CSV table of C-alpha atoms in Angstrom, one decimal:
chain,number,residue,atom,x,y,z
O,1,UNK,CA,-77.9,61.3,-33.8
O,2,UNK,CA,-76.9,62.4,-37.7
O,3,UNK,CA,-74.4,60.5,-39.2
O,4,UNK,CA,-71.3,62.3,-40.4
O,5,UNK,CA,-71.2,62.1,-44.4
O,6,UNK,CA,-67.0,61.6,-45.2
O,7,UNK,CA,-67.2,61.6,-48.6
O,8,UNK,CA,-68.8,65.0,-50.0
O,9,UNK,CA,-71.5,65.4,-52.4
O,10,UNK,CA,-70.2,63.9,-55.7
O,11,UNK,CA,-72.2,67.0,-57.7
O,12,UNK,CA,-69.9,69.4,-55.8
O,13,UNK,CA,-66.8,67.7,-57.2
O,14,UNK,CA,-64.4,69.7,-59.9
O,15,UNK,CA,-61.1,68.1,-61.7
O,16,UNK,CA,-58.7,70.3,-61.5
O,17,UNK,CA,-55.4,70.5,-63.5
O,18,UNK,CA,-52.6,72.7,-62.7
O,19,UNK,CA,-49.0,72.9,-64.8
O,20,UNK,CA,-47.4,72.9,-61.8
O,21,UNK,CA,-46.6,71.2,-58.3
O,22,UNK,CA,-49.2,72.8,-55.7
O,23,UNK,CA,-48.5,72.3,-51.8
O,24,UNK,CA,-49.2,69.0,-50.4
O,25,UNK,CA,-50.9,70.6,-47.5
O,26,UNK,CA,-53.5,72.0,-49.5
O,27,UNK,CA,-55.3,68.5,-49.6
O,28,UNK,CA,-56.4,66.4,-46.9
O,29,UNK,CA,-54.0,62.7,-47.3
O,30,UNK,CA,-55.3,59.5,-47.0
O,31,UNK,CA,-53.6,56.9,-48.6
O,32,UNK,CA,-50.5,57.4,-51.1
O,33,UNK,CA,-48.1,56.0,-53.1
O,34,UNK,CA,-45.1,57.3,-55.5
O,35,UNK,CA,-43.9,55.0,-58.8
O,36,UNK,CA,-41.3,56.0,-61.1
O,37,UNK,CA,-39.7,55.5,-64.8
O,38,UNK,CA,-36.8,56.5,-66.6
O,39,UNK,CA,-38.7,59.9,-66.7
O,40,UNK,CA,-41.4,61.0,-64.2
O,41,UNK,CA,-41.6,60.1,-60.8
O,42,UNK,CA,-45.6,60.3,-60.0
O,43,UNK,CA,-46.6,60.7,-56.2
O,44,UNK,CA,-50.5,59.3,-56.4
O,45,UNK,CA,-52.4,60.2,-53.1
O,46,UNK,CA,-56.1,59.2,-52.1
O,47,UNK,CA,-58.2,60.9,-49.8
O,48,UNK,CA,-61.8,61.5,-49.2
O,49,UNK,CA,-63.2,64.1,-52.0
O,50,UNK,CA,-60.7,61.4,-54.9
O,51,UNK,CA,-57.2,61.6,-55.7
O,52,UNK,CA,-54.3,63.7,-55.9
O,53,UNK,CA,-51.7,62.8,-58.6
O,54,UNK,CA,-48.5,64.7,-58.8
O,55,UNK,CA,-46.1,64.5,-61.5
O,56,UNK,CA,-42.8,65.5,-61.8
O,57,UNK,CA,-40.3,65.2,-64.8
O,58,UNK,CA,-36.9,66.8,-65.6
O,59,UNK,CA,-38.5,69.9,-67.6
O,60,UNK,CA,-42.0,69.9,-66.0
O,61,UNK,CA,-44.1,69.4,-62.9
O,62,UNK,CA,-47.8,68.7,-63.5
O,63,UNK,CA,-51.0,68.5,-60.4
O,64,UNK,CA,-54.3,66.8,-61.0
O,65,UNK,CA,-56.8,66.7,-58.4
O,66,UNK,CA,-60.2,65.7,-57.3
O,67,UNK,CA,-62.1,68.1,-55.0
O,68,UNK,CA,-65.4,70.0,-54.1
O,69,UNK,CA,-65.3,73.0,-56.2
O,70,UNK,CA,-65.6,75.3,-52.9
O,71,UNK,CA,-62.5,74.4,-51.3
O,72,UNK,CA,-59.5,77.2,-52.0
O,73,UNK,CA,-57.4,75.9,-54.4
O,74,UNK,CA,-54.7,78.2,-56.5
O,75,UNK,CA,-56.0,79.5,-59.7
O,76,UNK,CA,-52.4,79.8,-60.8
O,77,UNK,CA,-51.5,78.3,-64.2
O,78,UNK,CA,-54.7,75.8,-64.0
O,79,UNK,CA,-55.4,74.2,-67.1
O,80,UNK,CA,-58.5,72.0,-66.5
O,81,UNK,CA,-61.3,73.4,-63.9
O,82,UNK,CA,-64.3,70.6,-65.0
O,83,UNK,CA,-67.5,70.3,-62.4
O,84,UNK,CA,-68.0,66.6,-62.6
O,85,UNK,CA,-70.6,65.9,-65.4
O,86,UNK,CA,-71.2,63.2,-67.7
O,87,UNK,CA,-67.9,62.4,-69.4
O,88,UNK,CA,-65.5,64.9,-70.6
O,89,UNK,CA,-62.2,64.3,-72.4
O,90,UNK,CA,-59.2,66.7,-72.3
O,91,UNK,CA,-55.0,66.9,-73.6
O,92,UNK,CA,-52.8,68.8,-73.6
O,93,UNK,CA,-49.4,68.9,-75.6
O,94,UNK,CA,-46.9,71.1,-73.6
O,95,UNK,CA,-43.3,72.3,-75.2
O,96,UNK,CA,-41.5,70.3,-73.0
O,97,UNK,CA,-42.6,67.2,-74.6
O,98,UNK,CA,-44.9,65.8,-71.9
O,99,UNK,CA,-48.6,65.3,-73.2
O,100,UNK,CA,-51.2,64.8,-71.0
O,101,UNK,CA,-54.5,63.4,-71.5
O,102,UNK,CA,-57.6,63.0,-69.1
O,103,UNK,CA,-61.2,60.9,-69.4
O,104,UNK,CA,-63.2,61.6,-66.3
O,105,UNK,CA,-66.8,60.0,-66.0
O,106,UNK,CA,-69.8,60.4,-63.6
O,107,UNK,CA,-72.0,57.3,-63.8
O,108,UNK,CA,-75.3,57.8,-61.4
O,109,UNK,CA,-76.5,54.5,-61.6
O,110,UNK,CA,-80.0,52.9,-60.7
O,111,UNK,CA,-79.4,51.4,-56.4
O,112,UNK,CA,-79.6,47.8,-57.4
O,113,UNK,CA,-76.9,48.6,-60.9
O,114,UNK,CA,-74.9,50.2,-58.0
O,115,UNK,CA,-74.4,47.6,-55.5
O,116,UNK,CA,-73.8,45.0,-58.1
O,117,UNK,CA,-70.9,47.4,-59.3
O,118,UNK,CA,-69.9,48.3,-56.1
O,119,UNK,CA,-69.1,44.2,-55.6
O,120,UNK,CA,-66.8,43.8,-58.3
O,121,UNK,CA,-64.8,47.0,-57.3
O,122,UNK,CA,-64.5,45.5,-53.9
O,123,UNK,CA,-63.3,42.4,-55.0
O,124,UNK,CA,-60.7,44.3,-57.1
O,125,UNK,CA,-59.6,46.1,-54.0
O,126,UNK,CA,-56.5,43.8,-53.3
O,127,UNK,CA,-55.6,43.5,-57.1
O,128,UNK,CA,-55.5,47.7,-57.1
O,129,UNK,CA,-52.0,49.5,-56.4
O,130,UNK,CA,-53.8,52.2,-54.3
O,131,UNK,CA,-57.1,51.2,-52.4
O,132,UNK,CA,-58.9,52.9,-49.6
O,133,UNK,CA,-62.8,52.2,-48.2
O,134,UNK,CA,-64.3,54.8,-46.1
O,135,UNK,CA,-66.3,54.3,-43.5
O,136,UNK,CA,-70.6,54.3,-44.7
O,137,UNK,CA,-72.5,57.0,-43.6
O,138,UNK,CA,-75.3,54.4,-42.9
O,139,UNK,CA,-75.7,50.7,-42.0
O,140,UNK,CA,-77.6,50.4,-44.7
O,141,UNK,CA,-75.1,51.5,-47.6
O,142,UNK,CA,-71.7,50.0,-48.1
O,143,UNK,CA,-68.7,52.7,-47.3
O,144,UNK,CA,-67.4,54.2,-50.0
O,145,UNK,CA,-64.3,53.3,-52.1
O,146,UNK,CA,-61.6,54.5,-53.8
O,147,UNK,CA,-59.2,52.4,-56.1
O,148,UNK,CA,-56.4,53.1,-58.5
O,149,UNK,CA,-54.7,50.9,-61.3
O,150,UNK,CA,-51.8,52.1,-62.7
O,151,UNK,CA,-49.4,51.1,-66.2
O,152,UNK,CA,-45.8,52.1,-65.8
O,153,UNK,CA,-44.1,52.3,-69.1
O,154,UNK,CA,-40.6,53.5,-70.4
O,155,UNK,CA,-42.0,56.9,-71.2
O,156,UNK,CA,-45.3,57.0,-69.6
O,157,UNK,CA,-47.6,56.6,-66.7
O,158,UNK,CA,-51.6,55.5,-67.5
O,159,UNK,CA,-53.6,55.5,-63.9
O,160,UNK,CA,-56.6,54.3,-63.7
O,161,UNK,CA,-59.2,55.9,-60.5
O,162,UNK,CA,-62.3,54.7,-59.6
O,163,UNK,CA,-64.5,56.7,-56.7
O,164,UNK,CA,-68.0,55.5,-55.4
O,165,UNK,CA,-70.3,57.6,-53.7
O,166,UNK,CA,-73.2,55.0,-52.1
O,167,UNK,CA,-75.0,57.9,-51.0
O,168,UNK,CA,-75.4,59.2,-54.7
O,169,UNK,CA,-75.4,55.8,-56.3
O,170,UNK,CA,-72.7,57.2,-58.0
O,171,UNK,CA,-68.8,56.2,-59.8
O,172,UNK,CA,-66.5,58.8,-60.8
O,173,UNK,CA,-63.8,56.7,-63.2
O,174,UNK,CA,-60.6,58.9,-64.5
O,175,UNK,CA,-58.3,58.1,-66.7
O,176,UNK,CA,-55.0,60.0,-66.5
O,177,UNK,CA,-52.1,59.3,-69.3
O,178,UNK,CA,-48.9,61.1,-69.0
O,179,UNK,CA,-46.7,60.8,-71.8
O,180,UNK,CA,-42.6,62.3,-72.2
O,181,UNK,CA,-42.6,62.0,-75.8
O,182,UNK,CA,-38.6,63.2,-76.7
O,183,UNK,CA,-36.9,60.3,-75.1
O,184,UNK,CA,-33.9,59.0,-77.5
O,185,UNK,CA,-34.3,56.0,-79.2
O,186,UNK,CA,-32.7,53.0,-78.0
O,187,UNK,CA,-29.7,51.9,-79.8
């Protein structure tokens, strides 16, 4: 009897950006949350293939997303279609005053490098604000997990993501910073 792999192959994984709000259908849902500031109200959604974080301010609606590069996803106004290699950095400064800015990271990691890493992300599952683990595809591999840290600020939102893939010996960490920066000044 095969076991049935949950999370999918971390090389077939693509962050994707879109300038818009896309269909919550359109991705499986796990686990979510939704946080808010005087600006932007951010729905933050985990699943198996990563995350899904929507954002949605007065002027401007914004979709970043974790998935396998296969699956049908809207071309439409994307901004940021990157297949999951090494580390890339991207931002993006729109009219409306939101700038957003991305860090995503691959990290295939040596087995033993792994599990030691793997530890300390478990033990910061009930510190996270968004945590799932997955069932292993093995007895012999710990599930996989999927974390999130997030910084709520007057005028922005920072989340941190963290993904393992045990099967891969692999992490995918994002960094996501969403910025309104025309707010008043307090008086």
């Amino acid at each position: 009897m095969s076991a049935q792999v949950i999370r999918p192959d971390v090389s077939d994984l693509t962050l994707r950006t879109f300038c818009r709000a896309l269909h919550p259908e359109l991705f499986e849902r796990g686990t979510s949350l939704t946080l808010s500031n005087s600006v932007m109200q951010l729905d933050v959604r985990l699943n198996a293939s990563g995350h899904v974080l929507a954002l949605q301010t007065a002027s401007h609606s914004l979709t970043e997303v974790i998935v396998d590069h296969r699956e049908v996803v809207p071309t439409f106004s994307r901004i940021i279609d990157y297949r999951l290699r090494g580390c890339k950095t991207e931002s993006v400064q729109f009219e409306t005053g939101l700038r957003y800015d991305v860090s995503c990271q691959l990290e295939r990691l040596h087995l033993d490098i792994f599990l030691r890493m793997n530890e300390e992300l478990e033990q910061d599952l009930n510190r996270a604000d968004l945590s799932i683990r997955l069932p292993a595809a093995n007895r012999i591999l710990p599930g996989p997990l999927s974390l999130i840290r997030m910084e709520v600020a007057r005028d922005s939102i920072l989340v941190y993501a963290f993904h393992t893939f045990p099967e891969h010996s692999a992490i995918v960490k994002t960094q996501s910073l969403f910025v309104q920066n025309d707010l008043p000044a307090d008086k």
